[in-house]
PDB file of C-alpha atoms and ligand atoms in Angstrom:
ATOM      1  CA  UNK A   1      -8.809 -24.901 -14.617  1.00 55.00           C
ATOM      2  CA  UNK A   2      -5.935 -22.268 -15.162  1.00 63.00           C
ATOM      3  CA  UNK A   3      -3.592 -21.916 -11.998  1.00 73.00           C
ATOM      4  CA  UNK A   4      -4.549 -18.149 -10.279  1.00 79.00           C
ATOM      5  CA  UNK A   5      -2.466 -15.770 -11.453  1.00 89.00           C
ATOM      6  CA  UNK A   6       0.075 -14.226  -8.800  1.00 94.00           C
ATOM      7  CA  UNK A   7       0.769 -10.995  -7.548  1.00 97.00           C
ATOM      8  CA  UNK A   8       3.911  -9.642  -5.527  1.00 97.00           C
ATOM      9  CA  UNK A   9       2.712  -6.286  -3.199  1.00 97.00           C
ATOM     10  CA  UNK A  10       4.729  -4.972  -1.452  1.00 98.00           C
ATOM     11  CA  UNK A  11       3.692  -1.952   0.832  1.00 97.00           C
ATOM     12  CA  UNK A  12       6.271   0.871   1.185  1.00 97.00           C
ATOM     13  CA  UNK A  13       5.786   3.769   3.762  1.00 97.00           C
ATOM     14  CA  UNK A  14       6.943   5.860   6.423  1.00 95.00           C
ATOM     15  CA  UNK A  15       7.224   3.634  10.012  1.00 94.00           C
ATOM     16  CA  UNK A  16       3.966   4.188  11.414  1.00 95.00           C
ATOM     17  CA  UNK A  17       1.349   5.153   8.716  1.00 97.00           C
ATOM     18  CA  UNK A  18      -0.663   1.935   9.289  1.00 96.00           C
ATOM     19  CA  UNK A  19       1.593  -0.317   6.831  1.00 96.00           C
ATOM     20  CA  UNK A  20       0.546  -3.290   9.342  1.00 93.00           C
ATOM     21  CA  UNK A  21      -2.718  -2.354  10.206  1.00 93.00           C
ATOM     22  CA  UNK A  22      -3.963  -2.099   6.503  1.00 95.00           C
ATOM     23  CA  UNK A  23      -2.652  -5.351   5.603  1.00 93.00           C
ATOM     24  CA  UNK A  24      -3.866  -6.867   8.810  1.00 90.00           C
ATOM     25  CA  UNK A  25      -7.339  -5.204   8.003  1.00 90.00           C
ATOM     26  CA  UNK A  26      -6.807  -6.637   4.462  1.00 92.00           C
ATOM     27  CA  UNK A  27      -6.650 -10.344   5.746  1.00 88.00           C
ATOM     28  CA  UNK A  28      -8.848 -10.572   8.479  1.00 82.00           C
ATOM     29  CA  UNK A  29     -11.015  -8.077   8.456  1.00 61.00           C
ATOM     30  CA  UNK A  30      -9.762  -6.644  12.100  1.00 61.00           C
ATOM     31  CA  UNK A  31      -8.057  -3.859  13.535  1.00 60.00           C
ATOM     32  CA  UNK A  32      -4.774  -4.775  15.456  1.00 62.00           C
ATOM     33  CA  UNK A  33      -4.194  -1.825  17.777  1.00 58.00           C
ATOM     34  CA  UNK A  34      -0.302  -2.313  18.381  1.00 60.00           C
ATOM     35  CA  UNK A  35       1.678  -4.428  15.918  1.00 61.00           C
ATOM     36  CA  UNK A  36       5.678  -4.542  16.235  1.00 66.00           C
ATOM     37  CA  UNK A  37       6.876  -1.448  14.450  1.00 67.00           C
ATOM     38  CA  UNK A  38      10.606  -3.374  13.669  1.00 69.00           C
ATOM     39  CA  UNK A  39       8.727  -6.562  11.946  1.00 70.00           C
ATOM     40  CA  UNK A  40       8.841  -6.747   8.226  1.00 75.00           C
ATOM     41  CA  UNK A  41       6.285 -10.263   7.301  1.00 84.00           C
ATOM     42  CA  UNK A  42       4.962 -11.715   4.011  1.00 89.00           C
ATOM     43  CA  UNK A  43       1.281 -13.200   3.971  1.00 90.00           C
ATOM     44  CA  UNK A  44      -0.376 -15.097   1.754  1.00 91.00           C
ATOM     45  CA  UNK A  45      -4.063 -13.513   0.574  1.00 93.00           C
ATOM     46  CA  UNK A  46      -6.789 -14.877  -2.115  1.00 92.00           C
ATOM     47  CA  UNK A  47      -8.452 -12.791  -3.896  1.00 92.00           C
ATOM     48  CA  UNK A  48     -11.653 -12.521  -6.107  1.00 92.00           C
ATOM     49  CA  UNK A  49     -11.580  -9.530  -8.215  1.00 94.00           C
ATOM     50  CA  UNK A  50     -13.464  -9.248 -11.537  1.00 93.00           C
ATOM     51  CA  UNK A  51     -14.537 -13.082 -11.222  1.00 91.00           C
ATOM     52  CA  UNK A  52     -10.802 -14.579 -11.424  1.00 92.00           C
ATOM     53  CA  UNK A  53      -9.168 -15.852  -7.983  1.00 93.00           C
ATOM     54  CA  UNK A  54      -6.009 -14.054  -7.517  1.00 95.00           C
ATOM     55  CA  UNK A  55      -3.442 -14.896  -5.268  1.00 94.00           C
ATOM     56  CA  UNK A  56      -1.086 -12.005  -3.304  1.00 95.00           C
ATOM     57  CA  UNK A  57       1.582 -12.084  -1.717  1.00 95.00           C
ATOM     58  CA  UNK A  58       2.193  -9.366   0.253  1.00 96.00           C
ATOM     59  CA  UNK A  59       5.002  -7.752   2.340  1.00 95.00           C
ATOM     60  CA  UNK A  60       4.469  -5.975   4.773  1.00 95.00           C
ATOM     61  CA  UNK A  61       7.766  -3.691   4.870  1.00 94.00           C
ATOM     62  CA  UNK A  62       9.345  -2.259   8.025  1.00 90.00           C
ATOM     63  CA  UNK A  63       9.567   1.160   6.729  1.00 84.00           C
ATOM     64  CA  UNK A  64      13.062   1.507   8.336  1.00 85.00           C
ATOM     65  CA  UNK A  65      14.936   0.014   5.724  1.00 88.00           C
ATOM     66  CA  UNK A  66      18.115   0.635   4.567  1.00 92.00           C
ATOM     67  CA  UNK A  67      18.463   1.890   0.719  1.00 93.00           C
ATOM     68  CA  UNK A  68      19.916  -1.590  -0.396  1.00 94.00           C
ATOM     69  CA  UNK A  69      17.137  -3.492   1.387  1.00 94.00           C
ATOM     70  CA  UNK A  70      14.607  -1.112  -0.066  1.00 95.00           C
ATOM     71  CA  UNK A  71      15.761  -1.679  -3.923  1.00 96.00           C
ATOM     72  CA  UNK A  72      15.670  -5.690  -2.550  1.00 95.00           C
ATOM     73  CA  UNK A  73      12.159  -4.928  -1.869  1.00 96.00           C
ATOM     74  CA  UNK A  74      11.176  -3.081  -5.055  1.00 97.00           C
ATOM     75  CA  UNK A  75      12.924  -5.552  -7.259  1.00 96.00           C
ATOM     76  CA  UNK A  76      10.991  -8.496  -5.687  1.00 96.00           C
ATOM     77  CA  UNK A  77       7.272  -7.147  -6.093  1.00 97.00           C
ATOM     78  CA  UNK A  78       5.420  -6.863  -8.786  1.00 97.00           C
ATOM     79  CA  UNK A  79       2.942  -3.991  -7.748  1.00 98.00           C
ATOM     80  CA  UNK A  80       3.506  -1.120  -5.199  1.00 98.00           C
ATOM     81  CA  UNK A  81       0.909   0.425  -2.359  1.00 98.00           C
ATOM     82  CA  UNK A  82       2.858   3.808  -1.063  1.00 98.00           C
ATOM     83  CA  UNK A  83       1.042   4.423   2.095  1.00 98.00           C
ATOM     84  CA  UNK A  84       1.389   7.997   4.226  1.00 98.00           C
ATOM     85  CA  UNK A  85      -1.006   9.094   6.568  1.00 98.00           C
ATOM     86  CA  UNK A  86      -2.787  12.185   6.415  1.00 98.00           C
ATOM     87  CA  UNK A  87      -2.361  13.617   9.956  1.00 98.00           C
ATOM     88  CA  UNK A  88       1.377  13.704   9.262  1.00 98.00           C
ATOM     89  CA  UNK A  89       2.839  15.924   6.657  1.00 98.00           C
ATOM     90  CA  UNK A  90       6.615  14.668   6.527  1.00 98.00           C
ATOM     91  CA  UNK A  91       5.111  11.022   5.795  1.00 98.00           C
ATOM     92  CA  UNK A  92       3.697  12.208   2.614  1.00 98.00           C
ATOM     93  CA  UNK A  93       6.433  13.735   1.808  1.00 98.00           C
ATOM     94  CA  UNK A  94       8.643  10.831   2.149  1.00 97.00           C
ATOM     95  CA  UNK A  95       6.385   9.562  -1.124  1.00 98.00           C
ATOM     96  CA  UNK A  96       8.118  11.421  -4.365  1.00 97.00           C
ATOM     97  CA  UNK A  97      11.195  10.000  -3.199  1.00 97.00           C
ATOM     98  CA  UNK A  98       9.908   6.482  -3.149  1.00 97.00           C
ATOM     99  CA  UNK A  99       8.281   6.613  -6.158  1.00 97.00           C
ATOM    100  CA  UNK A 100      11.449   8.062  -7.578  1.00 97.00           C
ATOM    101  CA  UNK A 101      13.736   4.795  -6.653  1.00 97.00           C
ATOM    102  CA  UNK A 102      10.748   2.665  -7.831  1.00 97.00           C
ATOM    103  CA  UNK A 103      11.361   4.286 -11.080  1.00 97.00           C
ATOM    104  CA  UNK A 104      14.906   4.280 -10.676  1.00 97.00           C
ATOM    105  CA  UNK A 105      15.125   0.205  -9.692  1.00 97.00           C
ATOM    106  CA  UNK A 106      12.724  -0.762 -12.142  1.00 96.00           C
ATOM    107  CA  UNK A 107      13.635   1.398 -15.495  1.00 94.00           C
ATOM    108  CA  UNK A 108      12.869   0.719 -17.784  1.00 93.00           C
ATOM    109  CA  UNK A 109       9.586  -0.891 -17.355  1.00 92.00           C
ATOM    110  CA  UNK A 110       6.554   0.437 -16.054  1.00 93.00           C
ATOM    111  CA  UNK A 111       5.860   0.315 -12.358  1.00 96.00           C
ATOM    112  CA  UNK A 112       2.441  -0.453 -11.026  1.00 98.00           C
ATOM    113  CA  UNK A 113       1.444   1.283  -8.060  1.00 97.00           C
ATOM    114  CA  UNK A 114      -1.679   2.769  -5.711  1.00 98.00           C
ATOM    115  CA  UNK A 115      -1.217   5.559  -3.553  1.00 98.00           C
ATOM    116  CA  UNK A 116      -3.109   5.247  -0.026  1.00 98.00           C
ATOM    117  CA  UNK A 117      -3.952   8.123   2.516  1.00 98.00           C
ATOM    118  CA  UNK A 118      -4.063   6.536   5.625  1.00 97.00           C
ATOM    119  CA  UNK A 119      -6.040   7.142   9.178  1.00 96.00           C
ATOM    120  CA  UNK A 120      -9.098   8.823   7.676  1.00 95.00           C
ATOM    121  CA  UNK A 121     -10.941   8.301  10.515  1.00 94.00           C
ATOM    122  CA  UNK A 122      -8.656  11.026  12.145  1.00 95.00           C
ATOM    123  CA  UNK A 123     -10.159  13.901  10.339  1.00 95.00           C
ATOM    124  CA  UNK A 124      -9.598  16.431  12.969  1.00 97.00           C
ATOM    125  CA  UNK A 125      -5.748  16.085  13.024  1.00 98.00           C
ATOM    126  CA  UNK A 126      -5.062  16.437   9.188  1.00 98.00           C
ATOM    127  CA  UNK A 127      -2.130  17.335   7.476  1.00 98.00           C
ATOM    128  CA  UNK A 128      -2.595  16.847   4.098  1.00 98.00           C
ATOM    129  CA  UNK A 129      -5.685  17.724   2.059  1.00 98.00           C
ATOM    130  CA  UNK A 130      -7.233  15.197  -0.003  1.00 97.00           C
ATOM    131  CA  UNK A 131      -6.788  17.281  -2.756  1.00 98.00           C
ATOM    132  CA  UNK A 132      -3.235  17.020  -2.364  1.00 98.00           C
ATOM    133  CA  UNK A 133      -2.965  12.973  -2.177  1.00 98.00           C
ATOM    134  CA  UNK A 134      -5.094  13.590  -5.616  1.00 98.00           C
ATOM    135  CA  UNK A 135      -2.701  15.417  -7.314  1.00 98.00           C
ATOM    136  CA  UNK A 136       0.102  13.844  -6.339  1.00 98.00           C
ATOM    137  CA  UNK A 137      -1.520  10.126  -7.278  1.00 98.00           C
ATOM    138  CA  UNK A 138      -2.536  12.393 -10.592  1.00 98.00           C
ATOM    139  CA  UNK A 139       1.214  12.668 -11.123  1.00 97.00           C
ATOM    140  CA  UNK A 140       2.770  10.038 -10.585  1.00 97.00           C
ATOM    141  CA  UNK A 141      -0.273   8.211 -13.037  1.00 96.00           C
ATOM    142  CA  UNK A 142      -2.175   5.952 -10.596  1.00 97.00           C
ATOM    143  CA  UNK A 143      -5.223   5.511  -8.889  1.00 97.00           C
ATOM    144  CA  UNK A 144      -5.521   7.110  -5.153  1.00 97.00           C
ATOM    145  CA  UNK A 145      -7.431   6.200  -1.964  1.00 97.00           C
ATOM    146  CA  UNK A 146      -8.141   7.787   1.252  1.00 96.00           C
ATOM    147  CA  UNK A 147      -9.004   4.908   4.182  1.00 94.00           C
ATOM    148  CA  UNK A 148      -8.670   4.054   7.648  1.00 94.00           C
ATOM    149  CA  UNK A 149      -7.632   0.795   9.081  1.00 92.00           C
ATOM    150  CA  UNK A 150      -9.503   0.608  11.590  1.00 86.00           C
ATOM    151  CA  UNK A 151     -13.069   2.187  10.893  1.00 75.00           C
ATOM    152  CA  UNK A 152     -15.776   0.017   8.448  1.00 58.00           C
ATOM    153  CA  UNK A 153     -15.638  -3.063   7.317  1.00 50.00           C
ATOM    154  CA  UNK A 154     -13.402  -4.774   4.713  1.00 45.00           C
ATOM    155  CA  UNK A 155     -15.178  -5.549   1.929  1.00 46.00           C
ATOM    156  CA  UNK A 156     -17.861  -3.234   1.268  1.00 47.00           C
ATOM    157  CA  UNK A 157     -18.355   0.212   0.750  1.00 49.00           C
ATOM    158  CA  UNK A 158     -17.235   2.484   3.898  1.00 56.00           C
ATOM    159  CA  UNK A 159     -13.480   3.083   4.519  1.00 58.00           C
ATOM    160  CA  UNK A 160     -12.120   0.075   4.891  1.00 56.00           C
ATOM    161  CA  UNK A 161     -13.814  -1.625   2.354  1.00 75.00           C
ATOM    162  CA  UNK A 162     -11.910   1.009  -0.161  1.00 91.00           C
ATOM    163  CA  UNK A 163      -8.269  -0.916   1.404  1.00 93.00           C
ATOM    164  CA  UNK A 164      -9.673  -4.417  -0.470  1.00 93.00           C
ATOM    165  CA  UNK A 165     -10.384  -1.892  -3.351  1.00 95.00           C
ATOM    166  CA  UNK A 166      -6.860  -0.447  -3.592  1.00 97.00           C
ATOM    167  CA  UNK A 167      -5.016  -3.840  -3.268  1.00 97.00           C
ATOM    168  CA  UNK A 168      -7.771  -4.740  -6.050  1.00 97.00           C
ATOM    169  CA  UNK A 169      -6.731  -2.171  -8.203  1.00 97.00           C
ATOM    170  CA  UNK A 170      -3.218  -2.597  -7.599  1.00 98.00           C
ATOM    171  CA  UNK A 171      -3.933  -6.260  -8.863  1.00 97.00           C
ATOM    172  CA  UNK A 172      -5.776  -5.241 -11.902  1.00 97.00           C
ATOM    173  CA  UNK A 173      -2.884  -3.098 -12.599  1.00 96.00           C
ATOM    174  CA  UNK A 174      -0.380  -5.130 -12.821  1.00 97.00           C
ATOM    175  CA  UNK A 175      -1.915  -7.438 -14.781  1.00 93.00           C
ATOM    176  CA  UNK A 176      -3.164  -4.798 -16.914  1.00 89.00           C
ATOM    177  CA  UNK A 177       0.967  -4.763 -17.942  1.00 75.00           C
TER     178      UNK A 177
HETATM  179  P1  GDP B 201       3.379   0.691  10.246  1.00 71.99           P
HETATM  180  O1  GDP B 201       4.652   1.051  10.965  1.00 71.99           O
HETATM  181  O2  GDP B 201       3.254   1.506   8.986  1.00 71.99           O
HETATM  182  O3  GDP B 201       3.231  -0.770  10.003  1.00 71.99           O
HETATM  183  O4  GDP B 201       2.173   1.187  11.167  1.00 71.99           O
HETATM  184  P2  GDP B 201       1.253   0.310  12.144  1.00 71.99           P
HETATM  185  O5  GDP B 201       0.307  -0.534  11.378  1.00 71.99           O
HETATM  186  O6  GDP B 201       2.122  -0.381  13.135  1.00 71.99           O
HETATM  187  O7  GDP B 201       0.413   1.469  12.824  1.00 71.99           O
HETATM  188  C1  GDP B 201       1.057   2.518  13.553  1.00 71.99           C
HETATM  189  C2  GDP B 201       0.090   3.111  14.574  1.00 71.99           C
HETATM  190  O8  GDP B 201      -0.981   3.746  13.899  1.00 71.99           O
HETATM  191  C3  GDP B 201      -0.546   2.053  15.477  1.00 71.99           C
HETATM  192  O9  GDP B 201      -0.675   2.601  16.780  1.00 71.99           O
HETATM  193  C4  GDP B 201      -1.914   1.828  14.855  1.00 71.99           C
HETATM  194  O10 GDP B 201      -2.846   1.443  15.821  1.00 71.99           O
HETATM  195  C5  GDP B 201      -2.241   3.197  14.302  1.00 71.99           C
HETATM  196  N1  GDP B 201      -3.099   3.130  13.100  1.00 71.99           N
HETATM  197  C6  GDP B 201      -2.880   2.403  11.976  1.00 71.99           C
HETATM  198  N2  GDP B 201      -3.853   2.617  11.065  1.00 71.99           N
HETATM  199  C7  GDP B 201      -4.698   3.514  11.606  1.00 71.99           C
HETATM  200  C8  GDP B 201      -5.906   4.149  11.156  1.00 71.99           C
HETATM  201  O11 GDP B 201      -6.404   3.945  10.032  1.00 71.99           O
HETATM  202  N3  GDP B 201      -6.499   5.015  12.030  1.00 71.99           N
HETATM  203  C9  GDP B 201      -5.984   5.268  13.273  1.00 71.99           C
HETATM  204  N4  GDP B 201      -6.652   6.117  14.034  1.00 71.99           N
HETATM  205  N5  GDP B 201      -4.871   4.698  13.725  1.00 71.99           N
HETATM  206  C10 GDP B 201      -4.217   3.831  12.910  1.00 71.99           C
HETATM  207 MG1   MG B 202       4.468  -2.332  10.436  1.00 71.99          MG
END
């Protein structure tokens, strides 16, 4: 049998969106309330998506970087999940820029990414309209996906089952390349 194929994610976003949570969410289908803010990890994660075992490795960034760390970060992975969270406007701004160093880092090649809203599940403190997240994922050419970490259940349908289904996509995107 043909080894997996392997996937570099790395998650990029403002400290505090849920970076942790989502990948923690991701790989054991909990909710971890508090989670060191400061503490940048890579897991492991396998994957069945479209009937092929695919095997991620995913870093879970800090989101306090500094720029030369952050280029470090978009030169090792492969596939990018920008995460901002919708009750807090300046995190989605902090996006564009991102995906503007991606491009910058990575030129000439295509990058592969997935934009995530983050923290659905607090509806009645929104910042940023859905519509927006949609029009900004429409620009920068990539899929978009409102979620919550800690509402559902990873897996299927519901909010959290749609953060398997952006780390999916991410994979089928890069491999798409
Ligand atoms: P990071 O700095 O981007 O890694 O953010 P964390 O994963 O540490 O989360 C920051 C804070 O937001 C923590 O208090 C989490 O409990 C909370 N949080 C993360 N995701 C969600 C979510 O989907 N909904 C809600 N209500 N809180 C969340
Ligand atoms: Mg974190």
């Amino acid at each position: 049998m043909a080894k997996s194929p392997e996937v570099k994610v790395a998650v990029f976003g403002r400290a505090g969106v849920g970076k942790s949570a989502l990948v923690v969410r991701l790989l054991t289908n909990r909710f971890i309330w508090e989670y060191d803010p400061t503490l940048e990890s890579t897991y492991r994660h396998q994957a069945s998506i479209d009937d092929e075992t695919v095997s991620m490795e995913i870093l879970d960034t800090a989101g306090q970087e500094d720029l030369l760390q952050k280029e470090g970060h978009m030169r090792w992975g492969d596939g990018f999940v920008l995460v901002y969270d919708i009750t807090d406007r300046s995190s989605f701004e902090d996006v564009a820029p991102l995906r503007s160093l991606l491009e910058e880092v990575r030129k000439p090649r295509h990058v592969p990414l997935v934009l995530v809203g983050n923290k659905a599940d607090l509806e009645h403190a929104r910042q940023v309209a859905t519509e927006e997240g949609e029009r900004l994922a429409a620009d920068m050419a990539c899929a978009f996906y409102e979620c919550s970490a800690c509402s559902g259940t990873a897996g299927t349908s519901g909010t959290a089952g749609t953060v398997a289904e952006a780390f999916h996509e991410l994979c089928r995107e890069v491999r798409r390349r």
